[in-house]
Amino acid sequence: MSLEKDEKPVILDEESFSTPLNVTSDEDQEEKGDSVPPTPVSSVPADPSPDGGSKAWLQVLGSFFLFFNSWGLVNSFGVFQTYYETGLLSHESPSDISWIGSIQAFLLLIVGAASGPTYDAGYFYALVWTGSFLIVFGIMMTSLCTQYWQVMLSQVIFVPSVAILPQYFTSRKALATGISTSGSSLGGIIYPIVFSQLEPRIGFPWATRVLGFIALALLVISLSCMRIRVMPKQKRALLELAAFKEPPYILFTFAMFLGFVGLYTPIYYISSYAIQEHITDTNLGFYMLPILNAASVFGRIIPNFFADKIGPLNILIPCSLAAGILAFCWIRIKEKARLIVFATLYGFFSGTYVSLPPTALVQLSPTLRVVGTRMGMCFALSSLGLLIGTPVSGAILHSTGNYVGPQALAGAATLIASFVLLLARITKVGVRLMAKA
C-alpha cells in the first residue's frame, strides 16, 4: 500500500465524521519522507496524492453511497413525517414526530464529532462496517414498528460515514467532495419516491424493508471499494478552546447553529404542506421532497466549483440569504407551479450548507493542524440547531393550526444566519468586497 505522511486524515476525516463533509484541505502541506512499511497508526508517504485515477474515483463512489445512505435518509424524513402524521403515528403531534428526524440528524453530527480520534487510532474499517450495519439494521427494525417509541429507537441509530477523499485528491478535491456529498441529495430523491410508490401497494413494513435492501446493496459497494491510503500520524484533540477567542470562528459557528434551526423545516414539511393545504394531490405532494432534493444535487456541486475561485464564505453568504428570502416567500405560495419553483430554488441554495462549511472552516483557521478539531467542535454545537429546529416548527404548527409560524421561523433563522456569516467574513478579511474568503 502506498503511504503518505500528510496529516490529511487528521484534518479532513474529522470533518467527514461530522457531516457529509469531506472537503478540506491539507493538500497544501508538503509531502516528504521515506517509504515506510505499513503500520496501523502512522506512515510516511513517498508519493503524492494521485489526484485522480481509478482507485481515487472509486473512493468518491464509495463515499457517495455512504452519504446516500446516511444523510440521504435524513433528507428523506419528510416523506416519513407526512406518512406518520396521516397514518402510523396520526395520534402524535407534528412536533413529536419531528423529534424522530431531528434526533437522527443530531446524532449524525454529534457522534461524528467524537469519532475522529477513533479513526486516528486505526479503526477506519471498524467505523465503516459498524455504521453500515446500524443503518441497515435500523431500517429493518423500523419496518416492524407499531408505536412511537419503537420508531424513535429504530430511526435514530444511524452512524456517520467516514470519507478519505483528501488522501486521493489535491486540485480536484472540491469537485470530488461535491460529487460525494451529492449522494445525500440523490438518496433524498430515491428513497421518498420508492417509499411513496410502494407503501400503498405493499404496506409500510415491506416498503420500508425494500429501502433496507437498497441500502444494503449500495453499502456493500462502499465497503468493497473504499481503501484507506495513509493513517494519521497523530491523534487529534477533541477540543481546541483557543478557537473560542477568535471572533470569525465564534460567529461562523453561531451562524451554522442558526442556519440548521431553519434549514430543515421546508425539507420536513413541504410534502405535508402541499397535501394539507390542498395545493396538490397526495401523489404529487410526496414528490415535492424529491424535487427539492434533486435541485440540492446541483446546489452541492456548482457552488463548490466557484468557491475554489472566490472563497467559500463569498458563496455561502448569498446562498444563505437567498434560502432565507425563499422561506419567507413560501408563506404566500398557494399554487402548484409556484410550490414546485420554490422547492427547486430552495433545494439549490440550501444545498450549500452541506458542501461549503468545511472549506469555510479551513479559511477561518490559523493552521491546518487544528482544522479537524475545529470542525468537530463547530458541527457538534451546530447540531443543536438540527435537534431543536423542526420540533419547534412542529410545535408552532400544532398550536396555531397553520404553517405561517414554521415558515417564518425557517426564514428568520436562515436570514439571520446569513448576516452573522457576513460578520464572520468582515472580522476575518475586513470590508474588502473582492477579498477571497
Coordinates of C-alpha atoms in Angstrom, one line a residue:
M1 CA 0.0 0.0 0.0
S2 CA 1.3 3.4 -0.8
L3 CA 1.5 5.5 2.3
E4 CA 1.5 9.2 3.0
K5 CA 2.9 11.3 5.8
D6 CA 0.4 14.1 5.4
E7 CA -1.9 14.9 8.2
K8 CA -4.8 15.0 5.8
P9 CA -6.8 12.3 7.5
V10 CA -6.3 14.0 10.8
I11 CA -7.8 17.2 9.5
L12 CA -10.2 16.1 6.9
D13 CA -11.6 12.9 8.1
E14 CA -12.9 14.5 11.3
E15 CA -15.0 16.6 9.1
S16 CA -16.3 13.7 7.3
F17 CA -17.4 12.3 10.6
S18 CA -19.3 15.4 11.4
T19 CA -21.4 15.7 8.3
P20 CA -21.3 15.0 4.7
L21 CA -18.1 16.7 4.8
N22 CA -15.0 15.5 3.2
V23 CA -13.6 18.6 2.0
T24 CA -10.8 20.2 3.4
S25 CA -7.6 20.6 2.8
D26 CA -4.4 19.9 3.6
E27 CA -3.0 19.3 0.3
D28 CA -1.1 22.4 0.9
Q29 CA 1.2 20.7 3.3
E30 CA 4.4 19.4 1.9
E31 CA 4.8 15.8 1.2
K32 CA 8.1 14.5 2.3
G33 CA 9.6 11.4 3.8
D34 CA 10.7 7.9 3.0
S35 CA 8.9 4.8 2.2
V36 CA 7.9 3.0 5.4
P37 CA 6.3 -0.3 5.9
P38 CA 2.6 -0.1 6.6
T39 CA 1.6 0.4 10.2
P40 CA -1.8 0.7 11.8
V41 CA -1.0 4.1 13.3
S42 CA 1.3 6.3 11.3
S43 CA 3.0 6.3 8.0
V44 CA 5.4 8.3 5.8
P45 CA 4.4 8.5 2.2
A46 CA 6.8 8.7 -0.6
D47 CA 4.3 9.5 -3.3
P48 CA 2.0 12.5 -3.7
S49 CA -1.8 12.2 -3.7
P50 CA -2.8 10.7 -7.1
D51 CA -5.4 13.5 -7.7
G52 CA -7.4 11.1 -9.9
G53 CA -7.2 7.7 -11.4
S54 CA -9.5 4.7 -11.0
K55 CA -8.6 4.0 -7.4
A56 CA -9.2 7.6 -6.3
W57 CA -12.6 7.8 -8.1
L58 CA -13.6 4.5 -6.5
Q59 CA -13.3 6.3 -3.2
V60 CA -15.6 9.0 -4.5
L61 CA -18.1 6.3 -5.5
G62 CA -17.8 4.6 -2.1
S63 CA -18.2 7.9 -0.3
F64 CA -21.1 8.8 -2.5
F65 CA -23.1 5.8 -1.4
L66 CA -22.2 6.3 2.3
F67 CA -23.7 9.8 2.1
F68 CA -26.6 8.3 0.0
N69 CA -27.5 6.0 2.9
S70 CA -26.7 8.3 5.9
W71 CA -27.7 11.9 5.1
G72 CA -29.8 10.7 2.2
L73 CA -32.1 9.0 4.8
V74 CA -32.2 12.2 6.9
N75 CA -33.1 14.2 3.8
S76 CA -35.9 11.7 3.2
F77 CA -37.5 12.1 6.5
G78 CA -40.1 14.5 5.2
V79 CA -41.9 11.6 3.5
F80 CA -42.0 9.7 6.7
Q81 CA -43.1 12.8 8.5
T82 CA -46.1 13.1 6.2
Y83 CA -46.9 9.4 6.4
Y84 CA -46.6 9.3 10.2
E85 CA -48.9 12.3 10.5
T86 CA -51.6 10.7 8.4
G87 CA -51.1 7.0 9.2
L88 CA -48.9 5.1 11.7
L89 CA -48.5 7.9 14.2
S90 CA -51.5 10.0 13.5
H91 CA -52.3 10.3 17.2
E92 CA -48.9 12.1 17.8
S93 CA -48.3 15.8 17.2
P94 CA -46.2 17.0 14.3
S95 CA -43.6 18.2 16.8
D96 CA -43.3 14.8 18.4
I97 CA -42.9 13.2 15.0
S98 CA -40.3 15.7 14.0
W99 CA -38.2 14.7 17.0
I100 CA -37.5 11.4 15.3
G101 CA -35.9 13.0 12.3
S102 CA -34.2 15.8 14.3
I103 CA -32.5 13.4 16.7
Q104 CA -31.4 11.2 13.8
A105 CA -29.7 14.2 12.2
F106 CA -28.3 15.4 15.5
L107 CA -26.7 12.0 16.2
L108 CA -25.1 12.0 12.7
L109 CA -23.3 15.2 13.7
I110 CA -22.6 14.8 17.4
V111 CA -21.5 11.2 17.2
G112 CA -19.4 12.0 14.2
A113 CA -17.6 14.8 16.0
A114 CA -16.5 12.3 18.6
S115 CA -15.4 9.7 16.0
G116 CA -12.3 11.4 14.8
P117 CA -10.0 10.0 17.5
T118 CA -11.4 6.6 16.8
Y119 CA -10.4 6.9 13.2
D120 CA -6.9 8.2 14.2
A121 CA -6.4 5.1 16.3
G122 CA -6.6 3.0 13.2
Y123 CA -10.3 1.9 13.3
F124 CA -11.4 3.2 9.9
Y125 CA -12.8 -0.1 8.7
A126 CA -14.5 -0.8 12.1
L127 CA -16.3 2.5 11.9
V128 CA -17.5 2.0 8.3
W129 CA -18.6 -1.6 8.9
T130 CA -20.3 -0.7 12.2
G131 CA -22.1 2.3 10.7
S132 CA -23.2 0.3 7.7
F133 CA -24.6 -2.4 9.8
L134 CA -26.5 0.0 12.0
I135 CA -28.0 1.8 9.0
V136 CA -29.5 -1.4 7.6
F137 CA -30.5 -2.8 11.0
G138 CA -32.3 0.5 11.9
I139 CA -34.3 0.5 8.6
M140 CA -35.3 -3.2 9.1
M141 CA -36.3 -2.6 12.7
T142 CA -38.4 0.4 11.6
S143 CA -40.4 -1.9 9.4
L144 CA -41.5 -3.8 12.5
C145 CA -42.6 -0.7 14.4
T146 CA -46.1 0.0 15.5
Q147 CA -45.6 2.5 18.3
Y148 CA -43.9 5.9 18.6
W149 CA -41.1 4.8 21.0
Q150 CA -40.2 1.9 18.7
V151 CA -39.9 4.2 15.7
M152 CA -37.8 6.6 17.7
L153 CA -35.4 3.9 18.7
S154 CA -35.2 2.4 15.2
Q155 CA -34.7 5.5 13.2
V156 CA -32.2 7.3 15.3
I157 CA -29.4 4.7 15.4
F158 CA -27.6 5.7 12.2
V159 CA -23.9 6.4 12.5
P160 CA -22.0 8.9 10.3
S161 CA -20.0 7.7 7.4
V162 CA -16.3 8.3 7.1
A163 CA -14.6 9.7 4.0
I164 CA -11.0 9.6 2.9
L165 CA -11.1 11.7 -0.3
P166 CA -8.4 14.2 0.8
Q167 CA -5.8 11.4 0.6
Y168 CA -6.6 10.9 -3.1
F169 CA -7.2 14.5 -4.4
T170 CA -5.4 17.8 -4.4
S171 CA -6.5 20.3 -7.1
R172 CA -9.8 18.5 -7.7
K173 CA -10.8 17.8 -4.1
A174 CA -13.7 20.4 -4.2
L175 CA -15.2 18.6 -7.2
A176 CA -14.7 15.2 -5.7
T177 CA -16.3 16.4 -2.4
G178 CA -19.2 18.0 -4.3
I179 CA -19.9 14.7 -6.1
S180 CA -19.6 12.7 -2.9
T181 CA -21.9 14.9 -0.9
S182 CA -24.4 15.0 -3.7
G183 CA -25.1 11.3 -2.7
S184 CA -27.1 12.6 0.2
S185 CA -29.4 14.6 -2.2
L186 CA -29.8 11.6 -4.5
G187 CA -30.7 9.5 -1.5
G188 CA -33.3 12.1 -0.7
I189 CA -34.7 11.6 -4.1
I190 CA -34.7 7.9 -4.5
Y191 CA -35.9 6.9 -1.0
P192 CA -39.0 9.1 -0.9
I193 CA -40.1 8.0 -4.3
V194 CA -39.6 4.3 -3.6
F195 CA -41.4 4.6 -0.3
S196 CA -44.4 6.7 -1.6
Q197 CA -44.9 4.3 -4.6
L198 CA -44.6 1.1 -2.6
E199 CA -46.4 1.9 0.7
P200 CA -49.9 2.0 -0.8
R201 CA -49.3 -1.3 -2.7
I202 CA -47.4 -3.5 -0.3
G203 CA -47.8 -1.7 3.0
F204 CA -45.5 0.2 5.4
P205 CA -43.5 -2.9 6.6
W206 CA -42.4 -4.2 3.2
A207 CA -42.0 -0.7 1.7
T208 CA -39.5 0.0 4.5
R209 CA -37.8 -3.3 4.1
V210 CA -37.2 -2.5 0.4
L211 CA -35.4 0.6 1.5
G212 CA -33.3 -1.5 3.8
F213 CA -32.4 -3.9 0.9
I214 CA -31.4 -0.9 -1.3
A215 CA -29.2 0.4 1.5
L216 CA -27.6 -3.0 2.0
A217 CA -26.7 -3.4 -1.7
L218 CA -25.3 0.1 -2.0
L219 CA -23.3 -0.1 1.2
V220 CA -21.7 -3.3 0.0
I221 CA -20.3 -1.3 -2.9
S222 CA -18.8 1.2 -0.4
L223 CA -17.3 -1.5 1.8
S224 CA -15.9 -3.2 -1.3
C225 CA -14.1 -0.2 -2.8
M226 CA -13.1 2.1 -0.1
R227 CA -9.4 1.8 0.9
I228 CA -7.5 4.0 3.3
R229 CA -4.3 5.3 1.8
V230 CA -2.5 6.6 4.9
M231 CA -3.1 6.6 8.6
P232 CA -2.8 9.8 10.5
K233 CA 0.5 10.4 12.2
Q234 CA -1.0 11.7 15.4
K235 CA -4.4 11.8 17.2
R236 CA -6.4 15.0 17.1
A237 CA -7.8 16.6 20.2
L238 CA -11.5 16.7 20.9
L239 CA -11.3 20.4 21.9
E240 CA -9.3 23.4 20.9
L241 CA -10.5 26.1 23.3
A242 CA -8.4 28.8 21.7
A243 CA -10.9 28.8 18.8
F244 CA -13.4 30.5 21.0
K245 CA -11.2 33.5 21.4
E246 CA -11.4 34.2 17.6
P247 CA -14.5 36.2 16.6
P248 CA -14.6 34.8 13.0
Y249 CA -14.8 31.2 14.3
I250 CA -17.4 32.1 17.0
L251 CA -19.6 34.0 14.5
F252 CA -19.4 31.2 11.9
T253 CA -20.3 28.5 14.5
F254 CA -23.3 30.6 15.7
A255 CA -24.4 31.1 12.1
M256 CA -24.3 27.4 11.4
F257 CA -26.4 26.8 14.5
L258 CA -29.0 29.4 13.3
G259 CA -28.9 28.0 9.8
F260 CA -29.6 24.5 10.9
V261 CA -32.5 25.7 13.1
G262 CA -34.3 26.9 9.9
L263 CA -32.8 24.8 7.2
Y264 CA -34.8 21.5 7.6
T265 CA -38.3 22.9 8.1
P266 CA -39.1 23.0 4.4
I267 CA -37.4 19.6 3.9
Y268 CA -39.6 18.0 6.6
Y269 CA -42.8 19.8 6.0
I270 CA -43.1 20.7 2.3
S271 CA -44.9 17.5 1.4
S272 CA -47.5 17.7 4.3
Y273 CA -47.9 21.4 3.4
A274 CA -48.7 20.6 -0.2
I275 CA -51.3 18.0 0.8
Q276 CA -52.9 19.6 3.8
E277 CA -53.2 23.0 2.1
H278 CA -54.8 21.2 -0.9
I279 CA -52.2 22.6 -3.3
T280 CA -51.5 19.2 -4.8
D281 CA -53.0 15.7 -4.5
T282 CA -51.3 13.2 -2.3
N283 CA -49.2 11.6 -5.0
L284 CA -47.7 14.9 -6.2
G285 CA -47.4 16.1 -2.6
F286 CA -45.0 13.2 -1.9
Y287 CA -42.9 14.2 -4.9
M288 CA -42.3 17.7 -3.6
L289 CA -39.5 16.4 -1.4
P290 CA -37.7 14.6 -4.2
I291 CA -37.9 17.7 -6.3
L292 CA -36.3 19.7 -3.6
N293 CA -33.5 17.2 -3.1
A294 CA -32.9 16.9 -6.9
A295 CA -32.2 20.6 -7.0
S296 CA -29.9 20.2 -4.0
V297 CA -27.6 17.9 -6.0
F298 CA -26.7 20.9 -8.2
G299 CA -26.5 23.1 -5.1
R300 CA -23.7 20.9 -3.7
I301 CA -21.6 20.8 -6.9
I302 CA -21.9 24.1 -8.7
P303 CA -21.2 26.4 -5.8
N304 CA -18.2 24.3 -4.9
F305 CA -16.7 25.0 -8.3
F306 CA -16.9 28.7 -7.7
A307 CA -15.9 28.5 -4.1
D308 CA -12.4 27.3 -5.1
K309 CA -12.1 30.5 -7.1
I310 CA -13.6 33.3 -4.9
G311 CA -13.8 31.7 -1.5
P312 CA -16.5 29.6 0.3
L313 CA -17.8 32.4 2.5
N314 CA -18.4 34.5 -0.5
I315 CA -20.6 31.8 -1.9
L316 CA -22.3 30.7 1.4
I317 CA -23.4 34.1 2.4
P318 CA -25.6 34.9 -0.7
C319 CA -26.9 31.4 -0.9
S320 CA -28.0 31.5 2.8
L321 CA -29.6 34.9 2.1
A322 CA -31.5 33.5 -0.9
A323 CA -32.7 30.5 1.1
G324 CA -34.0 32.8 3.9
I325 CA -35.8 35.0 1.4
L326 CA -37.3 31.9 -0.3
A327 CA -38.6 30.6 3.1
F328 CA -40.5 33.8 3.6
C329 CA -41.8 33.7 0.1
W330 CA -43.1 30.2 0.9
I331 CA -45.8 31.8 3.1
R332 CA -47.5 33.3 0.1
I333 CA -47.3 30.2 -2.1
K334 CA -50.7 28.6 -2.7
E335 CA -50.4 27.3 -6.2
K336 CA -48.9 24.1 -7.6
A337 CA -46.5 25.6 -10.1
R338 CA -45.1 28.2 -7.6
L339 CA -44.6 25.5 -5.0
I340 CA -42.6 23.4 -7.5
V341 CA -40.5 26.5 -8.3
F342 CA -39.9 27.2 -4.6
A343 CA -38.9 23.5 -3.9
T344 CA -36.4 23.8 -6.8
L345 CA -34.8 27.1 -5.8
Y346 CA -34.8 26.3 -2.1
G347 CA -33.2 22.9 -2.7
F348 CA -30.4 24.5 -4.7
F349 CA -29.5 27.3 -2.3
S350 CA -29.9 25.2 0.9
G351 CA -27.5 22.6 -0.6
T352 CA -24.5 24.8 0.1
Y353 CA -25.0 24.2 3.9
V354 CA -23.7 20.7 3.4
S355 CA -20.8 21.1 1.0
L356 CA -19.3 24.5 1.9
P357 CA -18.9 24.8 5.7
P358 CA -15.9 22.5 5.9
T359 CA -14.0 24.6 3.3
A360 CA -15.0 27.8 5.1
L361 CA -13.7 26.5 8.4
V362 CA -10.3 25.9 6.7
Q363 CA -10.3 29.5 5.6
L364 CA -11.1 30.7 9.2
S365 CA -8.5 28.5 10.9
P366 CA -4.9 29.8 11.6
T367 CA -3.3 26.5 10.7
L368 CA -4.3 23.3 9.1
R369 CA -3.2 21.3 12.1
V370 CA -6.3 22.5 14.1
V371 CA -8.9 22.3 11.3
G372 CA -10.2 18.8 12.2
T373 CA -10.7 19.6 15.8
R374 CA -12.4 22.9 15.0
M375 CA -14.7 21.2 12.5
G376 CA -15.7 18.7 15.2
M377 CA -16.5 21.4 17.7
C378 CA -18.4 23.6 15.2
F379 CA -20.6 20.8 14.0
A380 CA -21.2 19.4 17.4
L381 CA -22.5 22.8 18.5
S382 CA -24.5 23.5 15.3
S383 CA -26.1 20.1 15.6
L384 CA -28.2 21.5 18.4
G385 CA -29.9 23.6 15.8
L386 CA -30.8 20.5 13.9
L387 CA -32.0 18.9 17.1
I388 CA -34.5 21.7 18.0
G389 CA -35.4 23.3 14.7
T390 CA -38.0 21.0 13.2
P391 CA -39.6 20.0 16.6
V392 CA -40.1 23.8 17.4
S393 CA -41.6 24.2 13.9
G394 CA -43.9 21.3 14.6
A395 CA -45.0 22.7 18.0
I396 CA -45.8 26.0 16.4
L397 CA -47.8 24.2 13.7
H398 CA -49.7 22.2 16.3
S399 CA -50.6 25.2 18.4
T400 CA -51.5 27.6 15.6
G401 CA -53.0 25.1 13.1
N402 CA -51.3 26.8 10.1
Y403 CA -47.9 26.8 8.5
V404 CA -47.1 30.5 8.7
G405 CA -45.3 30.2 12.0
P406 CA -42.9 27.4 10.9
Q407 CA -42.3 29.2 7.6
A408 CA -41.5 32.4 9.3
L409 CA -39.2 30.6 11.7
A410 CA -37.3 29.0 8.9
G411 CA -37.0 32.3 7.0
A412 CA -35.9 34.3 10.1
A413 CA -33.3 31.8 11.3
T414 CA -31.7 31.4 7.8
L415 CA -31.7 35.2 7.1
I416 CA -30.1 36.0 10.5
A417 CA -27.6 33.2 9.8
S418 CA -26.6 34.9 6.5
F419 CA -26.0 38.2 8.3
V420 CA -23.9 36.5 11.0
L421 CA -21.9 34.8 8.3
L422 CA -21.3 38.3 6.8
L423 CA -20.0 39.5 10.2
A424 CA -17.7 36.4 10.3
R425 CA -16.3 37.4 6.9
I426 CA -15.8 41.0 7.9
T427 CA -13.9 40.1 11.1
K428 CA -11.7 37.8 9.0
V429 CA -10.9 39.9 5.9
G430 CA -12.5 43.3 6.5
V431 CA -15.0 45.0 4.3
R432 CA -13.0 44.5 1.1
L433 CA -15.6 43.4 -1.4
M434 CA -13.2 41.5 -3.7
A435 CA -11.3 39.7 -0.9
K436 CA -11.3 35.9 -1.1
A437 CA -12.8 34.4 2.0

